[in-house]
mmCIF file of C-alpha atoms and ligand atoms in Angstrom:
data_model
loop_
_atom_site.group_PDB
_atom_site.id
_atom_site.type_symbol
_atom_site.label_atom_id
_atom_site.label_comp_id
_atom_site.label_asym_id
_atom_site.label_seq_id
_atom_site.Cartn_x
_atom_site.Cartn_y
_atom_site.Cartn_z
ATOM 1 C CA UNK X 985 97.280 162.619 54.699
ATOM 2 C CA UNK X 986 98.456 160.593 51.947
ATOM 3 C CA UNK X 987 95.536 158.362 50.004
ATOM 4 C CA UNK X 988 97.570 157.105 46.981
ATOM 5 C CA UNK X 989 96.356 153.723 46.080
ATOM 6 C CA UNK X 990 93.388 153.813 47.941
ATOM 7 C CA UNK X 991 90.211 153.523 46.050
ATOM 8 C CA UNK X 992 87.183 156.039 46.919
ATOM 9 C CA UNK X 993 83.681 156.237 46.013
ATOM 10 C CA UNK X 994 81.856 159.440 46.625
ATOM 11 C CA UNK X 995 78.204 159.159 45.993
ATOM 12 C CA UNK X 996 76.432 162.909 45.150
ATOM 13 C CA UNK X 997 79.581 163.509 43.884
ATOM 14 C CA UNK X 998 78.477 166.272 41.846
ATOM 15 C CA UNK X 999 76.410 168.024 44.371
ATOM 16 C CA UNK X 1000 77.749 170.488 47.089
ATOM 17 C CA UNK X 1001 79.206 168.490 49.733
ATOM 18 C CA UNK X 1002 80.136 165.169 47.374
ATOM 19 C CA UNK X 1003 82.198 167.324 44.668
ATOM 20 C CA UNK X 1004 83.988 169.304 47.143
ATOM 21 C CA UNK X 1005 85.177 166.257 48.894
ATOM 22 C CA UNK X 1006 85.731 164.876 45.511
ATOM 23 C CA UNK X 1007 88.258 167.327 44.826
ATOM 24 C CA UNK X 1008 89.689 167.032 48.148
ATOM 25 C CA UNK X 1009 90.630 163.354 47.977
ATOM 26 C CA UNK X 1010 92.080 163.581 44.347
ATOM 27 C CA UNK X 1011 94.252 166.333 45.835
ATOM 28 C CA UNK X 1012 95.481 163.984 48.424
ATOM 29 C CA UNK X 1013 96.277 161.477 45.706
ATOM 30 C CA UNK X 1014 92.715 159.363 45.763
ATOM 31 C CA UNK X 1015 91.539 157.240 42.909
ATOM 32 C CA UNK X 1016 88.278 158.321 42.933
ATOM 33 C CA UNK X 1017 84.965 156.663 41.784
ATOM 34 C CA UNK X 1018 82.207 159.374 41.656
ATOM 35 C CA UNK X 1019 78.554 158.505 40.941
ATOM 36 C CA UNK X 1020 75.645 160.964 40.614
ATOM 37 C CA UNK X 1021 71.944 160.812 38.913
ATOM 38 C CA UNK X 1022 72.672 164.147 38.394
ATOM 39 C CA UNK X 1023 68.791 165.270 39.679
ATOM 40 C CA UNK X 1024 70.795 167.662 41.966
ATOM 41 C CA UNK X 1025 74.058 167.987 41.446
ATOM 42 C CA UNK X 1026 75.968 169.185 38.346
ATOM 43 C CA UNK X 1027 78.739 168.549 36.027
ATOM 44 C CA UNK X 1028 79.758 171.941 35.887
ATOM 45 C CA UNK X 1029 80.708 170.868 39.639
ATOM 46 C CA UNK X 1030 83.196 168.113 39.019
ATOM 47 C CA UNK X 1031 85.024 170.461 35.964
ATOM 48 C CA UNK X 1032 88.107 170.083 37.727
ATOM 49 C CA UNK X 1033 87.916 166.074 39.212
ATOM 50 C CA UNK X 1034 86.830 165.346 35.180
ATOM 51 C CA UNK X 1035 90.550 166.500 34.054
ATOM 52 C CA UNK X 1036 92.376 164.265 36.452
ATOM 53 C CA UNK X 1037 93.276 160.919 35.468
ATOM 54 C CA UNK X 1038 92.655 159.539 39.311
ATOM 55 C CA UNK X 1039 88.813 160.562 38.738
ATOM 56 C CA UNK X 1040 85.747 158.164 36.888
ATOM 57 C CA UNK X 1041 82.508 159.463 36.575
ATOM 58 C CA UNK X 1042 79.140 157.775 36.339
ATOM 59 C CA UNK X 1043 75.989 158.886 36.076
ATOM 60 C CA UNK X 1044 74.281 156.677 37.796
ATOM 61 C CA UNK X 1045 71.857 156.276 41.123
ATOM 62 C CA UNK X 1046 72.717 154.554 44.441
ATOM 63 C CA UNK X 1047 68.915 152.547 43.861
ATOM 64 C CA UNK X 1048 70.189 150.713 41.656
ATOM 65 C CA UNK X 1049 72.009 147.687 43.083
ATOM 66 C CA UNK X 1050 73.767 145.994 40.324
ATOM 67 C CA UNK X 1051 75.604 148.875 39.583
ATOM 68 C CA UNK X 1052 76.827 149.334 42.802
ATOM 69 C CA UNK X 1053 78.058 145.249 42.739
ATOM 70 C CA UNK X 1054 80.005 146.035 39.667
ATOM 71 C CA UNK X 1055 81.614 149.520 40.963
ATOM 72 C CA UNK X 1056 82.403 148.724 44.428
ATOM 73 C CA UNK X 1057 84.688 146.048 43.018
ATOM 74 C CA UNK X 1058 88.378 146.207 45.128
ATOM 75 C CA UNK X 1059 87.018 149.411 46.410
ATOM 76 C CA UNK X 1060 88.540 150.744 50.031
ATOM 77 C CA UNK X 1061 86.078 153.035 51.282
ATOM 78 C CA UNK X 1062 82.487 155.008 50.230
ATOM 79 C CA UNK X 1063 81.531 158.302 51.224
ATOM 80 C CA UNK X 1064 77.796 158.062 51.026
ATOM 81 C CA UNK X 1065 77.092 161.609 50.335
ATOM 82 C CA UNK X 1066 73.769 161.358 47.767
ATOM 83 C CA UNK X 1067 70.529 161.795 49.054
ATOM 84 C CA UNK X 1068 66.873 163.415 48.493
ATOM 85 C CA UNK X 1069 68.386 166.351 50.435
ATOM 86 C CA UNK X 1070 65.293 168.779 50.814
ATOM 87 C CA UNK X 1071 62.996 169.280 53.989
ATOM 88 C CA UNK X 1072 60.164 170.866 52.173
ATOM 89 C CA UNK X 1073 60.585 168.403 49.429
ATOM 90 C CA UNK X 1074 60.263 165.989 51.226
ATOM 91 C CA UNK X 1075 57.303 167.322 53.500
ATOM 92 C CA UNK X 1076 55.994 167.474 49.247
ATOM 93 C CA UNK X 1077 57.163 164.260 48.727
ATOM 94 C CA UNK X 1078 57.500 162.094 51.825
ATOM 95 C CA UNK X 1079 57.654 158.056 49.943
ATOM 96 C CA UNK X 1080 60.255 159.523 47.021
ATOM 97 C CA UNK X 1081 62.608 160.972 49.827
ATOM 98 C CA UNK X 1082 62.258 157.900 51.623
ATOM 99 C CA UNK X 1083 63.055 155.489 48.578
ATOM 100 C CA UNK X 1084 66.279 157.983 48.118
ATOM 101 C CA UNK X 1085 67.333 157.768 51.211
ATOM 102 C CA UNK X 1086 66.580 154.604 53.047
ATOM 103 C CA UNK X 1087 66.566 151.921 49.852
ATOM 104 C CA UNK X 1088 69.921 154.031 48.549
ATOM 105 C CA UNK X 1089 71.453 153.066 52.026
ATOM 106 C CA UNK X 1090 70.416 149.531 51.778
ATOM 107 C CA UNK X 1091 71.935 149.492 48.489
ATOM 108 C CA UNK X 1092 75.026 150.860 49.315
ATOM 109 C CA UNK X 1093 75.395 148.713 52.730
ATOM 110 C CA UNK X 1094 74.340 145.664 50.726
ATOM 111 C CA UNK X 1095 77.031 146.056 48.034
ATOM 112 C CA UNK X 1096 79.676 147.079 50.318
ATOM 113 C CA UNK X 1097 78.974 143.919 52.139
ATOM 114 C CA UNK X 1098 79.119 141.742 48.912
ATOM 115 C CA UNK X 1099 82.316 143.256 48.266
ATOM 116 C CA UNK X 1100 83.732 143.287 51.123
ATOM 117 C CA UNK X 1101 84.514 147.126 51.294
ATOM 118 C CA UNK X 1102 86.139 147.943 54.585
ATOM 119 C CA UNK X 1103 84.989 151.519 55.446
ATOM 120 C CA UNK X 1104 81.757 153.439 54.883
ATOM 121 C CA UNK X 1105 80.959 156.935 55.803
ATOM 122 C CA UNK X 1106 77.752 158.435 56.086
ATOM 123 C CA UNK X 1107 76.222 162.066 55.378
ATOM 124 C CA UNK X 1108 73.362 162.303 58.162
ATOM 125 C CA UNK X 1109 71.707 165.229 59.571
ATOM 126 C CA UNK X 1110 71.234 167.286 62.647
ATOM 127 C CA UNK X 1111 67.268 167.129 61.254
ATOM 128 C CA UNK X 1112 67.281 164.019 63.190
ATOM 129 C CA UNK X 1113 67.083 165.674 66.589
ATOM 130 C CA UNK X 1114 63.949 167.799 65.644
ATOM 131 C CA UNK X 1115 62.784 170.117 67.828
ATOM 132 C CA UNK X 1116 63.843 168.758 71.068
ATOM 133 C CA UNK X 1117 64.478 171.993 73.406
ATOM 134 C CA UNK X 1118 67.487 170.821 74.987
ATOM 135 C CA UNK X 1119 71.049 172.453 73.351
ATOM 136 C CA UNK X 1120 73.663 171.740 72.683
ATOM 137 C CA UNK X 1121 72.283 168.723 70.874
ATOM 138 C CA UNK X 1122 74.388 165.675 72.071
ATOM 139 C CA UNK X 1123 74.216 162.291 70.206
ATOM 140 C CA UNK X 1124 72.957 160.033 72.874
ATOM 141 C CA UNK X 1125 70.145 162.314 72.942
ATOM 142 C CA UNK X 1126 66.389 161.706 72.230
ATOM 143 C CA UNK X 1127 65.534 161.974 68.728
ATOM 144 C CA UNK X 1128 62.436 163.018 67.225
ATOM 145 C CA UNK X 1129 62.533 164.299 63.356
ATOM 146 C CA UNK X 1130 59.810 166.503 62.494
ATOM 147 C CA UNK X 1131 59.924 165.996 58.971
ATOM 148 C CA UNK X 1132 59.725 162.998 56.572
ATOM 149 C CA UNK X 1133 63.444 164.135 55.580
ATOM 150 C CA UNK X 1134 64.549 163.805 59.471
ATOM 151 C CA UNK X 1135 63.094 160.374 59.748
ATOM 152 C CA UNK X 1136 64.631 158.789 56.568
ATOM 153 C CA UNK X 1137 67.690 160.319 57.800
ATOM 154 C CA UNK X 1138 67.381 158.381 61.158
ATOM 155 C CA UNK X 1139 66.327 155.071 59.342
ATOM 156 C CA UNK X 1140 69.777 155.657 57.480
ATOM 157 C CA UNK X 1141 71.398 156.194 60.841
ATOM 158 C CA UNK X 1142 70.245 153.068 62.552
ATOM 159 C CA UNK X 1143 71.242 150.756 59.434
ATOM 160 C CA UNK X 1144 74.351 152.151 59.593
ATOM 161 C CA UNK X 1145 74.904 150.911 62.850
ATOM 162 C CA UNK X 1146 72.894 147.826 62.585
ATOM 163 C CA UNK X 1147 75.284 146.675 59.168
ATOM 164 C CA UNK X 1148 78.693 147.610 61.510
ATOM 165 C CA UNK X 1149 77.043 145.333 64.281
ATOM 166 C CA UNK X 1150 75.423 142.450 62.204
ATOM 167 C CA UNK X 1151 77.754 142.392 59.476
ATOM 168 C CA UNK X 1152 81.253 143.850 60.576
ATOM 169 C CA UNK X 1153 81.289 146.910 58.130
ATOM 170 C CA UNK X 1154 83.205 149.448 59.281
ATOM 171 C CA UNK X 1155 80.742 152.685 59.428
ATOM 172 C CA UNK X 1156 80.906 156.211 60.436
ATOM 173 C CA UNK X 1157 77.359 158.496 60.660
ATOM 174 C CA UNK X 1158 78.312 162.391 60.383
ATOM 175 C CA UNK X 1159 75.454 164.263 61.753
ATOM 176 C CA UNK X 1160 76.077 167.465 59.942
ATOM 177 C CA UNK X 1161 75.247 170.675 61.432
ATOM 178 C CA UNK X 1162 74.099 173.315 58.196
ATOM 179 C CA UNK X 1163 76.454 173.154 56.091
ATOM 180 C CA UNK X 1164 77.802 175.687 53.650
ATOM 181 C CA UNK X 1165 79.924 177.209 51.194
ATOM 182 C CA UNK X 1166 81.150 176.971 47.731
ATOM 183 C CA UNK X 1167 78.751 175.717 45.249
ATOM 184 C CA UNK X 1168 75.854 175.214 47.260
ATOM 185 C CA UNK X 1169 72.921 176.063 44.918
ATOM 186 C CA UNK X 1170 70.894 179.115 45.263
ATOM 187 C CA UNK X 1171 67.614 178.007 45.161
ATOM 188 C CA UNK X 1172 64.062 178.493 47.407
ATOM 189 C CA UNK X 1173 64.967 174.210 48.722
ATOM 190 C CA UNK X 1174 68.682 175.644 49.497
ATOM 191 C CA UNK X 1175 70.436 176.616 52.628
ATOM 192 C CA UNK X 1176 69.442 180.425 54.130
ATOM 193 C CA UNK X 1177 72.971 181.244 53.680
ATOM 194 C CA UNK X 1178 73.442 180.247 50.013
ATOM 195 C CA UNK X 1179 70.003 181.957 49.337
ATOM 196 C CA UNK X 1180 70.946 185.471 50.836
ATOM 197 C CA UNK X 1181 74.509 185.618 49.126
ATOM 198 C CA UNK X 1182 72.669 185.169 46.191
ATOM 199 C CA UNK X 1183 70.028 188.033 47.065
ATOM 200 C CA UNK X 1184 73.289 190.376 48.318
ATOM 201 C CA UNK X 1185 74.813 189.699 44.594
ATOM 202 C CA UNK X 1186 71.438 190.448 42.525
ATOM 203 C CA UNK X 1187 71.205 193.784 45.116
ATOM 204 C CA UNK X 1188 68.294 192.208 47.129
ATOM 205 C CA UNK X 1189 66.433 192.772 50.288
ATOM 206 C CA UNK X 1190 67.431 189.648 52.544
ATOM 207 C CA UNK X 1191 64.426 188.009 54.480
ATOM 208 C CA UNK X 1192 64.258 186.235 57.705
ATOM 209 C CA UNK X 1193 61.024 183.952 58.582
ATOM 210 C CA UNK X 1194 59.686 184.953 62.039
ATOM 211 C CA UNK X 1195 61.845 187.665 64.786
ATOM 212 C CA UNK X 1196 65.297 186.191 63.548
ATOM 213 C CA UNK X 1197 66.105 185.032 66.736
ATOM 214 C CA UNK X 1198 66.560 181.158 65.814
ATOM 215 C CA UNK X 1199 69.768 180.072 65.677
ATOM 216 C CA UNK X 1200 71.874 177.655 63.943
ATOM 217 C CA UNK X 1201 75.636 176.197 63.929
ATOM 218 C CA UNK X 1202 76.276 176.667 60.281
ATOM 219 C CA UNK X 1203 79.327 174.758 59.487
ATOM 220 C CA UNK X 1204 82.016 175.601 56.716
ATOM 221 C CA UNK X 1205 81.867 172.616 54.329
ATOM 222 C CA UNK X 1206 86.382 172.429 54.340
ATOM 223 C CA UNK X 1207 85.384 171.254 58.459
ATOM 224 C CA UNK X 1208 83.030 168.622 57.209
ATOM 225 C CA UNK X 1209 85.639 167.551 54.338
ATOM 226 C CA UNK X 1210 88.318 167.161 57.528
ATOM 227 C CA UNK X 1211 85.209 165.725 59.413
ATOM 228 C CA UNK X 1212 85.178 162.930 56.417
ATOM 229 C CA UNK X 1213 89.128 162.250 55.744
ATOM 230 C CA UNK X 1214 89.413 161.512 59.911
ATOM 231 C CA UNK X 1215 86.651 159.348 59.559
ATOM 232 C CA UNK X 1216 88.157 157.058 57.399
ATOM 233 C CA UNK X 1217 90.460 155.987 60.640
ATOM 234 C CA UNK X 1218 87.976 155.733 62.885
ATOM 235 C CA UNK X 1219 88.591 153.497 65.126
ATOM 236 C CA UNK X 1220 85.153 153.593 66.803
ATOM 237 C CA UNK X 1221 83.474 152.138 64.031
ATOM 238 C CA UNK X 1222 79.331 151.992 64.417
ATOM 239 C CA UNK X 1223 79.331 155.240 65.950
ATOM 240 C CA UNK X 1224 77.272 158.514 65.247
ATOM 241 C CA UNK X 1225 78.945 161.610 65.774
ATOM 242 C CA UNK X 1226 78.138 165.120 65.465
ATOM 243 C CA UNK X 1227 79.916 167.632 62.734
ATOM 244 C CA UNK X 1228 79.291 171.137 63.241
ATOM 245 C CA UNK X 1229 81.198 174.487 64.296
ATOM 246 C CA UNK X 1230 79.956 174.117 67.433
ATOM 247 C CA UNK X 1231 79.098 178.320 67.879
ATOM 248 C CA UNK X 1232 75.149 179.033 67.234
ATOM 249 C CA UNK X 1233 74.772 182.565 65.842
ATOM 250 C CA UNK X 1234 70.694 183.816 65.213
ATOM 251 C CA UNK X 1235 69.371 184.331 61.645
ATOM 252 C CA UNK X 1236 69.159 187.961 62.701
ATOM 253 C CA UNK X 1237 73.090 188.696 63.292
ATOM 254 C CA UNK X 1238 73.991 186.112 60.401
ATOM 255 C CA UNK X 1239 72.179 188.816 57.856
ATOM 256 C CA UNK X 1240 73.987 191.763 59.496
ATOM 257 C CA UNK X 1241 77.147 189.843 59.384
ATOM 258 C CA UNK X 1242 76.897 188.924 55.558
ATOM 259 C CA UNK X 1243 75.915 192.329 54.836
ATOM 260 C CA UNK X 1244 78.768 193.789 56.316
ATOM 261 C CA UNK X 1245 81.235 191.036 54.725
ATOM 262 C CA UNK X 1246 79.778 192.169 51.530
ATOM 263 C CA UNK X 1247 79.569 195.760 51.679
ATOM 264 C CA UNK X 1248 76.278 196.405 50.566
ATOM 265 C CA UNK X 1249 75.451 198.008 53.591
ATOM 266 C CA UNK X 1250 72.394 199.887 52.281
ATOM 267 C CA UNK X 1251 70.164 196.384 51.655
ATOM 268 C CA UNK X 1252 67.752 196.184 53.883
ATOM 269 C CA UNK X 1253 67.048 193.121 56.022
ATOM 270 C CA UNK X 1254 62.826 192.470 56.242
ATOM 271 C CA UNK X 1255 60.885 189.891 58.340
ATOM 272 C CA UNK X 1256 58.550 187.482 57.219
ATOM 273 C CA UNK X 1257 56.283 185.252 58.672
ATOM 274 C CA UNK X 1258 58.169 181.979 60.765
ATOM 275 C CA UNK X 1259 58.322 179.273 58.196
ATOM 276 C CA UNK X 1260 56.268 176.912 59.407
ATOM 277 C CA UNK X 1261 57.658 174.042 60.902
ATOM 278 C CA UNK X 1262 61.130 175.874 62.338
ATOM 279 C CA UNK X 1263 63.248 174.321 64.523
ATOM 280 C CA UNK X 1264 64.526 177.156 66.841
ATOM 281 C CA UNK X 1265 67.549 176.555 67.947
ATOM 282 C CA UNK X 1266 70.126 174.530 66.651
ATOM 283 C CA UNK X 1267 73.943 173.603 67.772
ATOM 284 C CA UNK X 1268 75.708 171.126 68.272
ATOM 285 C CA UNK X 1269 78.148 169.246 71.121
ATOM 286 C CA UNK X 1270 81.067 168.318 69.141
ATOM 287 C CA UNK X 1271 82.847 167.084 72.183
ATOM 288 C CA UNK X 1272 82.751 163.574 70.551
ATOM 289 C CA UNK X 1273 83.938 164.246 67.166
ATOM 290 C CA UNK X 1274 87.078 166.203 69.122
ATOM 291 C CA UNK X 1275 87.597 162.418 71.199
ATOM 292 C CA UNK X 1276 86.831 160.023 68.693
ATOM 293 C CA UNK X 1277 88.061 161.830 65.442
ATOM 294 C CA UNK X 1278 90.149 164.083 66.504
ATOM 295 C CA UNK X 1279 88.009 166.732 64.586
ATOM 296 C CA UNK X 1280 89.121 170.498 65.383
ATOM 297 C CA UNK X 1281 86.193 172.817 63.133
ATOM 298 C CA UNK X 1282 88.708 176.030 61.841
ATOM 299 C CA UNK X 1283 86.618 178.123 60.055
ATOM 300 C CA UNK X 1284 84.504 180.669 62.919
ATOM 301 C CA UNK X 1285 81.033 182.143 60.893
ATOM 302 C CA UNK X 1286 83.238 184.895 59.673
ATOM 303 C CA UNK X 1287 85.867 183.353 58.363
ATOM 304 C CA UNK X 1288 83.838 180.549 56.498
ATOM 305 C CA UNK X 1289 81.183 183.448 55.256
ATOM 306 C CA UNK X 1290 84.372 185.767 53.995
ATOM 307 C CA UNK X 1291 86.059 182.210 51.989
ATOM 308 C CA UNK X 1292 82.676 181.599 50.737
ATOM 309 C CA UNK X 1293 82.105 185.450 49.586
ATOM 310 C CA UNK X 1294 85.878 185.230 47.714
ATOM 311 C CA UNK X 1295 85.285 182.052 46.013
ATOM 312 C CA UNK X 1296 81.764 183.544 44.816
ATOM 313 C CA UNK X 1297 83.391 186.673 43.447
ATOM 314 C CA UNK X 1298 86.457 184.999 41.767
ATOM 315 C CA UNK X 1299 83.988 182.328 40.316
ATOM 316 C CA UNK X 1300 81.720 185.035 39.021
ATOM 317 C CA UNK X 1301 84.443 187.541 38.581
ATOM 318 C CA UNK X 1302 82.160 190.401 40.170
ATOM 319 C CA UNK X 1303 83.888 192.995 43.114
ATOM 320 C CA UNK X 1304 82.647 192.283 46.484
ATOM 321 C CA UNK X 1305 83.559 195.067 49.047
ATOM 322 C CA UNK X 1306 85.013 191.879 51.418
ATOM 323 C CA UNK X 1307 85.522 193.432 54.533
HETATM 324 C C1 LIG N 2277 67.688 171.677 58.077
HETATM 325 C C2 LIG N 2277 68.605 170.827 58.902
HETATM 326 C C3 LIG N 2277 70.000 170.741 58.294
HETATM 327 C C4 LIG N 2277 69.946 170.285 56.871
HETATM 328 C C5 LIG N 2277 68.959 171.171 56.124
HETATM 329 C C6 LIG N 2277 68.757 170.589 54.731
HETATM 330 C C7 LIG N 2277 67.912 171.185 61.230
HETATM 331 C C8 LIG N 2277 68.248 171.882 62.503
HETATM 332 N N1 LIG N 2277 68.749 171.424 60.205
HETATM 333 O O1 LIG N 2277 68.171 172.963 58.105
HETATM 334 O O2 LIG N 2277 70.812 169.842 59.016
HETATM 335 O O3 LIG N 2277 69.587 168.937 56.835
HETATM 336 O O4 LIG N 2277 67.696 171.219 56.748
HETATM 337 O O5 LIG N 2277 67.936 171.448 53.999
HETATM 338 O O6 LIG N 2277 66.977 170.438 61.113
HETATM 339 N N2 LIG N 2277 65.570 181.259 56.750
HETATM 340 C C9 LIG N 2277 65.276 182.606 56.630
HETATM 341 N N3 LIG N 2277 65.212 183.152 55.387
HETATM 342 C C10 LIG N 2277 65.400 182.432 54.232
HETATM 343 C C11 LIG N 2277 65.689 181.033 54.368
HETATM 344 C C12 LIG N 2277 65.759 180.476 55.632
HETATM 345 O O7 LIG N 2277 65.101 183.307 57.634
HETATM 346 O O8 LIG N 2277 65.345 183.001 53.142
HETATM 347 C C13 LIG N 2277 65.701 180.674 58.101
HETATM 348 C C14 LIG N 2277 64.834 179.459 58.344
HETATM 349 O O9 LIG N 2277 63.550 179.830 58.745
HETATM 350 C C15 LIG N 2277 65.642 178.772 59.460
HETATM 351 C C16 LIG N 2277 67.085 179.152 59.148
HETATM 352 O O10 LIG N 2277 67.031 180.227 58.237
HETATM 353 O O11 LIG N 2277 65.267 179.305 60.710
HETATM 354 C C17 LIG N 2277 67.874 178.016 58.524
HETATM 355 O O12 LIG N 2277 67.106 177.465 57.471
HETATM 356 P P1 LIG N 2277 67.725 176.450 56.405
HETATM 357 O O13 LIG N 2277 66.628 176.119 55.458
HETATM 358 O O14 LIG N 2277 68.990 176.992 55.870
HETATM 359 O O15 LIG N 2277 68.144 175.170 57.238
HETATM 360 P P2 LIG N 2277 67.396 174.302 58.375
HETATM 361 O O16 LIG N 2277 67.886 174.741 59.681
HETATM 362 O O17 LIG N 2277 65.951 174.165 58.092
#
């Protein structure tokens, strides 16, 4: 794919998922605009966008409207990728997650209308489904969020659909699935696979909440950035559509597996209480991001765990036994 000329704005761009695609679109020849209040994400993220000429940074948050009228100026599509991203944060903090979210989306939506911006692609959430029983989760599915997070998410969702019908913007709602990989943070808010590499590096026990026998469809974040790039042709525009690997694996063989990818074989894996609140199972039905977009996930749990595990130890320059 070849995006010279095109001008993209990446909002989060310095957090996980927005620098990564960052990075990814200036590769394929992007100009990119990348905005960030920099309460998450991190400079130290975009050290490589910063030294291209295609890439301007600003720090700057998507609540604040007349910025967004000035930046979206002859601007060809947005990849709305900030947001209050935390479920117990936002179970902490229920109205700041919800003016993140939801007023940041009627920003963006609002400006991209103004300024006539043809395409708009949205980070949503498989939080949205809650803990409905029935798997694989398909989109046309009932919905029912369990946490303040899942609902702003949803709010997002439906004016992203309501602003395509209404107004004529093109938009595309990824629902992803747990996403992971390179420079997702290690913290106690962060993803369980991002905290245990980081407790396999500092020689840790890992710890699962409840029997381990949850599940999730943790998707490799270079599927979501292919997830995003075929987005920008949908030609289903308005629609919601599932991103994830679409292969649950349990917490419990997830730990074994990263142990054995990293070689530390003699840390121990411990059980904890169930965190409260746990969705059990998670996966998703991708069968409509392989029709609509095309989309074709290529990294299996291994693979994405093992590229995640190399990037870690070159970053870090530490010896992981990667086998
Ligand atoms: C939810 C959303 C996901 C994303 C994420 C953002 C669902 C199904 N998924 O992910 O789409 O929005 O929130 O934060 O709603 N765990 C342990 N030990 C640990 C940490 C976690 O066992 O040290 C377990 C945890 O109890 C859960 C699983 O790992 O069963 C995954 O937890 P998570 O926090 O990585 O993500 P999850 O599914 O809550």
């Amino acid at each position: 794919m070849e995006l010279s000329g095109k001008r993209i704005v990446v909002t989060g761009a310095a957090g996980f998922i927005g620098s990564n695609l960052t990075d990814k679109l200036l590769e394929l020849g992007a100009n990119v605009i990348g905005i960030d209040n920099l309460f998450n994400g991190r400079r130290s993220n975009l050290s490589n966008a910063l030294k291209n000429t295609n890439f301007e940074f600003y720090k700057a948050d998507v609540r604040d409207l007349n910025f967004l009228l000035d930046l979206f100026e002859d601007v060809n599509v947005i990849f709305h990728e900030a947001a209050f991203t935390s479920v117990p944060q936002s179970v902490m903090m229920p109205e700041n997650c919800n003016d993140v979210n939801v007023n940041g989306i009627i920003n963006i939506l609002n400006a991209a209308r103004k300024k006539d911006v043809e395409n708009v692609v949205f980070a949503s959430s498989s939080s949205v489904y809650g803990d409905t029983p029935t798997l694989p989760k398909k989109e046309n599915m009932r919905r029912l969020p369990i946490s303040p997070y899942g609902v702003s998410k949803l709010a997002c969702e439906a004016y992203m659909q309501v602003y395509y019908h209404v107004y004529g913007i093109k938009t595309t709602t990824l629902r992803y699935f747990n996403v992971y990989g390179p420079r997702q943070r290690d913290s106690p808010y962060s993803g369980v696979i991002a905290i245990w590499l980081g407790n396999i590096i500092r020689d840790e026990d890992l710890v699962i909440f409840g029997d381990g026998k949850q599940s999730r469809d943790f998707t490799y974040v270079e599927d979501v950035l292919e997830a995003n790039l075929l987005a920008m042709n949908n030609t289903y525009p308005g629609e919601i559509i599932n991103i994830g690997a679409g292969s649950p694996i349990t917490l419990n063989d997830l730990a074994h597996l990263m142990v054995k990818i990293s070689g530390k074989t003699t840390l121990n894996i411990k059980h904890t209480d169930p965190r409260p609140g746990d969705i059990v199972h998670s996966f998703a039905d991708i069968s409509k991001a392989r029709d609509i977009l095309g989309f074709n996930p290529q990294y299996s749990q291994e693979q994405g765990l093992k590229e995640y595990f190399k990037w870690y130890s070159i970053k870090h320059n530490i010896t992981l036994g990667i086998s």
